[in-house]
PDB file of C-alpha atoms in Angstrom:
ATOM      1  CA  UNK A   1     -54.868   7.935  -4.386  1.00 63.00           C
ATOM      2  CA  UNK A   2     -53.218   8.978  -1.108  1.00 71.00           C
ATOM      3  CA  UNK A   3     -50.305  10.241  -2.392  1.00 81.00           C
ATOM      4  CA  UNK A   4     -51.970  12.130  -5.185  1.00 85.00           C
ATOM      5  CA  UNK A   5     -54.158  13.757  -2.915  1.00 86.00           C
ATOM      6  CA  UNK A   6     -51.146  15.107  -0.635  1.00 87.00           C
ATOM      7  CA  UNK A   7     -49.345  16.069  -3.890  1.00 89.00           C
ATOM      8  CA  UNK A   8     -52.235  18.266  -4.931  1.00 88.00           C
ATOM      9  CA  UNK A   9     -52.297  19.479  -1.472  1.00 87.00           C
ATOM     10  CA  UNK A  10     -48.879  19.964  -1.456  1.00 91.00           C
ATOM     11  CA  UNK A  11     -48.208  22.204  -4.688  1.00 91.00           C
ATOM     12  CA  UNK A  12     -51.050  24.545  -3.836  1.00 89.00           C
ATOM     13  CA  UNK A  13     -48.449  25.842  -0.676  1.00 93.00           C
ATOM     14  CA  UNK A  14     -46.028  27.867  -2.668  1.00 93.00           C
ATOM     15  CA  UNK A  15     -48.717  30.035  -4.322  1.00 92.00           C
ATOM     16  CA  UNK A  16     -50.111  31.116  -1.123  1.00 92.00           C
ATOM     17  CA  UNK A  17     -46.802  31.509   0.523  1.00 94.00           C
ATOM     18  CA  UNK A  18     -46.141  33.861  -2.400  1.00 94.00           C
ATOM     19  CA  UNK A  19     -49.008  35.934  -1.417  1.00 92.00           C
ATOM     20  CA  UNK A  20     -48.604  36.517   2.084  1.00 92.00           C
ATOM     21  CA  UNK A  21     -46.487  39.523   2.774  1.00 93.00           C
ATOM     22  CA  UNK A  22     -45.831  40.101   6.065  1.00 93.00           C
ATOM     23  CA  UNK A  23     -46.917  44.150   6.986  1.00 93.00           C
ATOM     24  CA  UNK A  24     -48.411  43.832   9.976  1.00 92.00           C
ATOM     25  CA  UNK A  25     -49.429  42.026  13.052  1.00 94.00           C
ATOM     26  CA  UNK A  26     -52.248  40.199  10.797  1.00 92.00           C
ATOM     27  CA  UNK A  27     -50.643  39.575   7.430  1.00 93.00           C
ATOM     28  CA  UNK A  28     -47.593  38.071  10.537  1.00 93.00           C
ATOM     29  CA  UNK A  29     -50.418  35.889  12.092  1.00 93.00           C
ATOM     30  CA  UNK A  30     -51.613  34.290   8.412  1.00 93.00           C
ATOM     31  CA  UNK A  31     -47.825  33.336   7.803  1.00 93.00           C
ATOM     32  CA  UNK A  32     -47.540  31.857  10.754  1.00 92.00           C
ATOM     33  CA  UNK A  33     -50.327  29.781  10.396  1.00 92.00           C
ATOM     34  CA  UNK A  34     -49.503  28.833   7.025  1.00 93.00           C
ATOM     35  CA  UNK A  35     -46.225  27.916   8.248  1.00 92.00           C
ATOM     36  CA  UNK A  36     -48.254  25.123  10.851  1.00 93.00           C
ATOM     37  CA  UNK A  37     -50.192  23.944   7.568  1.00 92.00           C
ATOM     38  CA  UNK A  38     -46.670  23.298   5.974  1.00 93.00           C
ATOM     39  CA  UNK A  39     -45.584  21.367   8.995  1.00 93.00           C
ATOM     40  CA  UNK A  40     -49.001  19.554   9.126  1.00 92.00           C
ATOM     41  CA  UNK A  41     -48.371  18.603   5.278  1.00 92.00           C
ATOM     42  CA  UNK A  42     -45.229  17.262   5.732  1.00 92.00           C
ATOM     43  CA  UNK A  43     -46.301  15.394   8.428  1.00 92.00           C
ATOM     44  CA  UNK A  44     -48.352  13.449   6.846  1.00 91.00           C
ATOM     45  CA  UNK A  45     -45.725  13.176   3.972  1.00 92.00           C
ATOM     46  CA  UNK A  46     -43.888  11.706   6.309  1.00 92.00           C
ATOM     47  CA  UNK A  47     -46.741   8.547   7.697  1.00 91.00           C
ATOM     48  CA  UNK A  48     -47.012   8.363   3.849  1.00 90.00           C
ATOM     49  CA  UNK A  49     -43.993   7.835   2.558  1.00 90.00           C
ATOM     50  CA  UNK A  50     -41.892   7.009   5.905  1.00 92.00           C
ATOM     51  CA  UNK A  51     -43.146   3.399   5.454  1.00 92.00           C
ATOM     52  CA  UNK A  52     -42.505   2.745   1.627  1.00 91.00           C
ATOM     53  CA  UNK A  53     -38.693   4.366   2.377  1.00 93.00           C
ATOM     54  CA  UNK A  54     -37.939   2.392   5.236  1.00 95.00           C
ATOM     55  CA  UNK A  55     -39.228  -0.475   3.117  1.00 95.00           C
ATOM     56  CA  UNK A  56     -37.119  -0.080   0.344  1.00 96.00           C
ATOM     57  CA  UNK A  57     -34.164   1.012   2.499  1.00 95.00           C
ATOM     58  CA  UNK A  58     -34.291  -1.726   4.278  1.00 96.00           C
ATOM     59  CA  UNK A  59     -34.212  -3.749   1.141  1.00 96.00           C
ATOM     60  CA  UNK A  60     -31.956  -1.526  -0.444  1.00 96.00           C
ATOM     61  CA  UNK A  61     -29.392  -2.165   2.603  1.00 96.00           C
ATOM     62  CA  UNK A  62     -29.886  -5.640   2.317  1.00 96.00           C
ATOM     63  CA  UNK A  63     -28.774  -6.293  -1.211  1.00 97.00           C
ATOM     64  CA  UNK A  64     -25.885  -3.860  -1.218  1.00 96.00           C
ATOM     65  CA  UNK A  65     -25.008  -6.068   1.959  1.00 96.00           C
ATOM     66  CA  UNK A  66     -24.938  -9.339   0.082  1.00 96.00           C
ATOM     67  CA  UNK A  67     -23.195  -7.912  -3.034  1.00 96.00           C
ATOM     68  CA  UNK A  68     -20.219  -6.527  -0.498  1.00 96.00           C
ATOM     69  CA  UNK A  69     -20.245 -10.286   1.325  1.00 96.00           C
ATOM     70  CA  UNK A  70     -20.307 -11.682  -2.069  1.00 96.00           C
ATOM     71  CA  UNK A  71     -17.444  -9.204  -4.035  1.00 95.00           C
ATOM     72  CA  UNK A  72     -15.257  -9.304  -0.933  1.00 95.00           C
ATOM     73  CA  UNK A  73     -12.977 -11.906  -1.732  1.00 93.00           C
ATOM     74  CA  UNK A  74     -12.646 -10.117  -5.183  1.00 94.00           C
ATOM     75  CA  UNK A  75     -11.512  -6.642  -3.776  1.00 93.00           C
ATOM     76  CA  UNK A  76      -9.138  -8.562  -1.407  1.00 95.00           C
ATOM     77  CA  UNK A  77      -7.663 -10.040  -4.896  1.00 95.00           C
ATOM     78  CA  UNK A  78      -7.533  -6.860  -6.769  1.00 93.00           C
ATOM     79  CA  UNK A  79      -6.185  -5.544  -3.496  1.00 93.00           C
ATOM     80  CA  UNK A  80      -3.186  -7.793  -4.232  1.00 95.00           C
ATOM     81  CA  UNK A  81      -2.449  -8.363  -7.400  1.00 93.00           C
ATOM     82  CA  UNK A  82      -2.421  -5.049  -8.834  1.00 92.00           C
ATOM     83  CA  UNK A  83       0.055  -3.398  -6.634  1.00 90.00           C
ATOM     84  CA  UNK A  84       2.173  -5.904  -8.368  1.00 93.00           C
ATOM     85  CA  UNK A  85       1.437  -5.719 -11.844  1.00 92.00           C
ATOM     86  CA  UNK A  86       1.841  -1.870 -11.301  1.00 90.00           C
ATOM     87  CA  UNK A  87       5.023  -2.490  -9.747  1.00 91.00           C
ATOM     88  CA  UNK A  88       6.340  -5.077 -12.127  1.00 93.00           C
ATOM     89  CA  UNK A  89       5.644  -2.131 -14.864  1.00 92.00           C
ATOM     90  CA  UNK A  90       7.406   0.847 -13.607  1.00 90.00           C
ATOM     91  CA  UNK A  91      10.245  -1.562 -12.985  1.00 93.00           C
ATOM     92  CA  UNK A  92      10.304  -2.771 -17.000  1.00 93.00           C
ATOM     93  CA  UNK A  93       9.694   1.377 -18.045  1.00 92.00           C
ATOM     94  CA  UNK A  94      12.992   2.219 -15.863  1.00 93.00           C
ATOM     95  CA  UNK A  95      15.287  -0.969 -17.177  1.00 95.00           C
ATOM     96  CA  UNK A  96      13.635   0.225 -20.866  1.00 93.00           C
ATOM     97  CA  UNK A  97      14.562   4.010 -19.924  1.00 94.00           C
ATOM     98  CA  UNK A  98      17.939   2.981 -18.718  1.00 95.00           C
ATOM     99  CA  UNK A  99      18.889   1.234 -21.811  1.00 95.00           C
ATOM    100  CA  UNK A 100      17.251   3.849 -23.926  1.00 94.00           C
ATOM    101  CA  UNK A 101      19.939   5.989 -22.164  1.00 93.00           C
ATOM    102  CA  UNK A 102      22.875   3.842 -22.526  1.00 94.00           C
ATOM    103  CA  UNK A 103      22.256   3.449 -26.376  1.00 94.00           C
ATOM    104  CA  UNK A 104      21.594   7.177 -26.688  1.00 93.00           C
ATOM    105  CA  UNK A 105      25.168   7.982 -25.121  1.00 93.00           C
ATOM    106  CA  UNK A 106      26.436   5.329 -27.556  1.00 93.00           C
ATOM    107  CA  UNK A 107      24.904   7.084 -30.805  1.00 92.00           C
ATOM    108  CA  UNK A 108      26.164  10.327 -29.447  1.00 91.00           C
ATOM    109  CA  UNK A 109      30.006   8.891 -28.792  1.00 92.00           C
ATOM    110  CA  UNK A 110      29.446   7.379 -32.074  1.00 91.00           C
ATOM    111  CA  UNK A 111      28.667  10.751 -33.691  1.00 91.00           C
ATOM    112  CA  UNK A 112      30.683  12.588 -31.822  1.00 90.00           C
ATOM    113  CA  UNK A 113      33.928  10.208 -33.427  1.00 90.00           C
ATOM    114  CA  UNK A 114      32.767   9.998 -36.676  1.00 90.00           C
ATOM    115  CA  UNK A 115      33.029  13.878 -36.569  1.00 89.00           C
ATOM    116  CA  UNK A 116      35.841  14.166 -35.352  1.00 89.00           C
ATOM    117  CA  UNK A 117      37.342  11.684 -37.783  1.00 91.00           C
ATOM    118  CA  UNK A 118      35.448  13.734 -40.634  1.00 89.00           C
ATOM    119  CA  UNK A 119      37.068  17.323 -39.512  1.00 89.00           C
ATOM    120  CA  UNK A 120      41.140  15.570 -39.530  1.00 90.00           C
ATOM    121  CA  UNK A 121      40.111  14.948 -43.054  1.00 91.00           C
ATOM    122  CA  UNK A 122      39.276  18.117 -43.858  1.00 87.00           C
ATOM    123  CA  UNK A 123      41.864  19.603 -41.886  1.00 86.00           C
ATOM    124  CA  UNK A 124      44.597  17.447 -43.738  1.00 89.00           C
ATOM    125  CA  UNK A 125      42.923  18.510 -47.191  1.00 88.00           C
ATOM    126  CA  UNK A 126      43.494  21.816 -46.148  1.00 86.00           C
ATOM    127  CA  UNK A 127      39.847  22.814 -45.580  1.00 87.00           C
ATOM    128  CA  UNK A 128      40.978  24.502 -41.819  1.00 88.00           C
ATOM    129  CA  UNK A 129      37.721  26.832 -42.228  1.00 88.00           C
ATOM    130  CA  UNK A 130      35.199  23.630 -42.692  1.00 88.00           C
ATOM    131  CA  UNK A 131      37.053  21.764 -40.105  1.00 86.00           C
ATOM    132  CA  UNK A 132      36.628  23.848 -37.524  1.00 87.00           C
ATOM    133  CA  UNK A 133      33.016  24.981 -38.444  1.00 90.00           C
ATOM    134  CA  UNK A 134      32.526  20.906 -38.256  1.00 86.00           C
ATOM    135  CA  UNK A 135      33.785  20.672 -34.592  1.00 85.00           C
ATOM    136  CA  UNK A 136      32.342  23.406 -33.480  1.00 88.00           C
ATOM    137  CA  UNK A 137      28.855  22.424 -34.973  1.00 88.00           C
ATOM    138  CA  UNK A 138      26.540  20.816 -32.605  1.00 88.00           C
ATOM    139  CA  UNK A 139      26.454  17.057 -32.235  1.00 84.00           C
ATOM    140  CA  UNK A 140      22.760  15.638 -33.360  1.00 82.00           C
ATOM    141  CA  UNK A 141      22.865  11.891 -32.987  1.00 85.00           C
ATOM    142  CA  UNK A 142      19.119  10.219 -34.200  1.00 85.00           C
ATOM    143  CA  UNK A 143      17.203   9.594 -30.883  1.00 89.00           C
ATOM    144  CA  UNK A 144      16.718   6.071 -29.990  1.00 89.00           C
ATOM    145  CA  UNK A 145      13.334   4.554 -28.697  1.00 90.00           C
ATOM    146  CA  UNK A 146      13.274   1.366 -27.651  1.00 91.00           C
ATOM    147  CA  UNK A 147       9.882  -0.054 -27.587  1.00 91.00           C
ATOM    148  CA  UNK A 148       8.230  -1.375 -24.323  1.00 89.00           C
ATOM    149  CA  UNK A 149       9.111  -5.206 -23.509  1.00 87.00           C
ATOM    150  CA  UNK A 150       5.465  -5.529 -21.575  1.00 89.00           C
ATOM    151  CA  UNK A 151       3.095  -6.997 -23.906  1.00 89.00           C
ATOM    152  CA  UNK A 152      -0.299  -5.890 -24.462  1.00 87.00           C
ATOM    153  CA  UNK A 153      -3.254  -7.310 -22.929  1.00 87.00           C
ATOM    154  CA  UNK A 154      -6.579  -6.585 -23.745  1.00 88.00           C
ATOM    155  CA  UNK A 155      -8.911  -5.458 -21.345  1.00 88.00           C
ATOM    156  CA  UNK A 156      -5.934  -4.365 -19.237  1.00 86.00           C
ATOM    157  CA  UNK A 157      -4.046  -0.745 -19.358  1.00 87.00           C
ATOM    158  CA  UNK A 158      -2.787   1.362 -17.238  1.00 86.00           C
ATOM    159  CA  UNK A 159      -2.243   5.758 -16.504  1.00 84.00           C
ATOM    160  CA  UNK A 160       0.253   7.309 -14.394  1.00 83.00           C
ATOM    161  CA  UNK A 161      -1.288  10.065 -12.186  1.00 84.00           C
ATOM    162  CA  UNK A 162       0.733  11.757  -9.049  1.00 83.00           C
ATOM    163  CA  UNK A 163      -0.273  11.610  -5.739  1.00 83.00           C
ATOM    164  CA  UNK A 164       1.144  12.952  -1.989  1.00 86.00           C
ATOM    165  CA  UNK A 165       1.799  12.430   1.503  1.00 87.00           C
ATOM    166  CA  UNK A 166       2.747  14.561   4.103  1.00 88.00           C
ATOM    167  CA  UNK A 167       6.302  15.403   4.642  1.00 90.00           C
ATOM    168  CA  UNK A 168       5.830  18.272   7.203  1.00 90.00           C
ATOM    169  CA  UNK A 169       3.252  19.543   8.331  1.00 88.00           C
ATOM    170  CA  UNK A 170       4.826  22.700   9.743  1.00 89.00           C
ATOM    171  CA  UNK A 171       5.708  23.708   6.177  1.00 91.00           C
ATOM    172  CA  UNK A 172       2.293  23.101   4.447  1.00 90.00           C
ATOM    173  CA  UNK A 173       1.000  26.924   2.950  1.00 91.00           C
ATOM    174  CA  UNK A 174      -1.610  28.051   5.125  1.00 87.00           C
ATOM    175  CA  UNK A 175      -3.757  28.249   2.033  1.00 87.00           C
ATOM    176  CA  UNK A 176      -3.701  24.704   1.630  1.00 90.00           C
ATOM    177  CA  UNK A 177      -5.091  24.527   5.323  1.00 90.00           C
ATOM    178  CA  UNK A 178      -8.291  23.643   6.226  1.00 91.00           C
ATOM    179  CA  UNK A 179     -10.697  25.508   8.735  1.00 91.00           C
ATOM    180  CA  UNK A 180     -11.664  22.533  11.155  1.00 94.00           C
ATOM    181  CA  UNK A 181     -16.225  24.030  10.836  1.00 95.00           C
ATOM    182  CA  UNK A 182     -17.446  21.084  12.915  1.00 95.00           C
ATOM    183  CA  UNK A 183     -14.925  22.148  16.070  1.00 96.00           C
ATOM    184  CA  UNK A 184     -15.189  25.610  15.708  1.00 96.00           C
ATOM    185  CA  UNK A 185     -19.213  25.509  15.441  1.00 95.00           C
ATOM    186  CA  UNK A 186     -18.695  23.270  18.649  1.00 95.00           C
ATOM    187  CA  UNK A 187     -17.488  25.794  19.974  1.00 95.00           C
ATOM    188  CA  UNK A 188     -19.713  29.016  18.795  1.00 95.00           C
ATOM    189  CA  UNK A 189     -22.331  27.560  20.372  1.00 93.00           C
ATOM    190  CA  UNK A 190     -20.730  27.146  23.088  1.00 94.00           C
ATOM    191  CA  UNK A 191     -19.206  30.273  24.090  1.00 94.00           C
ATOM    192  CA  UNK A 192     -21.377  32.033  21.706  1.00 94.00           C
ATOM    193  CA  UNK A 193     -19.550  35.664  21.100  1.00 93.00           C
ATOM    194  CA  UNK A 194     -16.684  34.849  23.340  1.00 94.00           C
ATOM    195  CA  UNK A 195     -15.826  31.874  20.602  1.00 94.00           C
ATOM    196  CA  UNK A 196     -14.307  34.867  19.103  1.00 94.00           C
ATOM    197  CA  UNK A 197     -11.189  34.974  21.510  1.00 93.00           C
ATOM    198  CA  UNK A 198     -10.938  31.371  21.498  1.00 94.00           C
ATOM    199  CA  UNK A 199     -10.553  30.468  18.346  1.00 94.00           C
ATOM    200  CA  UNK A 200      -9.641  33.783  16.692  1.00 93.00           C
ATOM    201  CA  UNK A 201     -10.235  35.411  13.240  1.00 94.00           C
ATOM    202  CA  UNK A 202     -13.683  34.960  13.237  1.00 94.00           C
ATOM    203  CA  UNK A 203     -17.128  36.953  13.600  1.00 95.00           C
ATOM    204  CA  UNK A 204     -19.696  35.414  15.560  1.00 95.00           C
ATOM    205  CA  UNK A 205     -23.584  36.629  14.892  1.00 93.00           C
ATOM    206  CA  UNK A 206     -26.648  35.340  15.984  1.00 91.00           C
ATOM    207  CA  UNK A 207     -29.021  34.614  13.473  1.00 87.00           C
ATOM    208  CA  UNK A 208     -32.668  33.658  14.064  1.00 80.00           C
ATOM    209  CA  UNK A 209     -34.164  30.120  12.943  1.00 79.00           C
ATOM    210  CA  UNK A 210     -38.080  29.901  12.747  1.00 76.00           C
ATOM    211  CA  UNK A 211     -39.642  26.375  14.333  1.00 78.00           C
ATOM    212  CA  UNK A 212     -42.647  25.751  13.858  1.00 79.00           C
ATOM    213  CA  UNK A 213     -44.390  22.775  15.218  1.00 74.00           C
ATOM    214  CA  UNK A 214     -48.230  21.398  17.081  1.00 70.00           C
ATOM    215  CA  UNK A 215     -48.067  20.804  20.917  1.00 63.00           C
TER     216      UNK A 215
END
């Protein structure tokens, strides 16, 4: 019933914020003070629902803390062993590629020869035109694909996807740089305006934030 009660109260605010428009000194007054009812609300929002939360954080924490303990010796596992199943994979696909490349050279040899051997024919038939069209013409062996020697295992597959690291920084495009915001607003409110000649490129403002709050 609580908690209904400060719902209710709660969804009544944004009608009468939507009233209020601030003209003068007393319409400025009646938004303040409806700004101290918001804070009161939440307030008790907060000795509400502060207890359940920490509650069910608490519980939350707790059984995401066992499950960790529990899957830890798992990760460490996973940690290990598929490093090498990805390694022992791209070491198969490069023997299979380099073999795929050796055979390919051997069709193309082959078909190279056997034209060759086809245009002397025609040359000593007398067919000079069609023997030197043949050389000329472009060597086409059939590609060879040799299928992978990895066998299939359910359950288990794998992608190739690229990734980085950093070579040098000094050579990184500065749009590819980012602007270090927790330093610099470190710094801003610091130095306020001056932050300007410090860390350069920048506009510094001041912008007003409303509190609002009982003593």
């Amino acid at each position: 019933m609580e908690t209904i009660e400060i719902e209710n109260k709660a969804m009544s605010v944004p009608f009468r914020a939507k009233a209020i428009l601030i003209t003068d000194n007393e319409t400025y007054i009646a938004a303040t003070e409806l700004l101290m009812a918001i804070k009161d609300i939440r307030k008790e929002i907060d000795e509400t629902f502060g207890p359940i939360i920490s509650k069910a954080f608490a519980v939350h924490k707790e059984a995401v803390g066992q499950k960790k303990k529990v899957e830890a010796p798992l990760v460490e596992a996973e940690g290990i062993i598929k490093p090498r199943i990805g390694s022992y994979l791209a070491e198969q696909e490069q023997i299979r590629l380099t073999e795929e490349r050796r055979l390919q050279e051997e069709a193309r040899k082959r078909a190279e020869e056997e034209q060759l051997a086809e245009a002397v024919a025609l040359e000593a038939s007398g067919e000079s035109v069609a023997a030197e069209a043949l050389i000329q013409a472009p060597i086409a062996p059939p590609p060879v694909i040799l299928p992978k020697s990895v066998p299939k295992v359910s359950g288990v597959s794998s992608r190739k996807g690229w990734k980085w690291r950093l070579k040098d920084p000094s050579k990184v495009k500065r749009e590819f740089l980012m602007v270090d915001e927790v330093k610099i607003n470190s710094i801003v409110r610091s130095l306020g305006k001056n932050a300007e000649e410090v860390v350069c490129g920048i506009e510094c403002y001041e912008e007003t934030t409303i509190l609002a709050g009982r003593k």
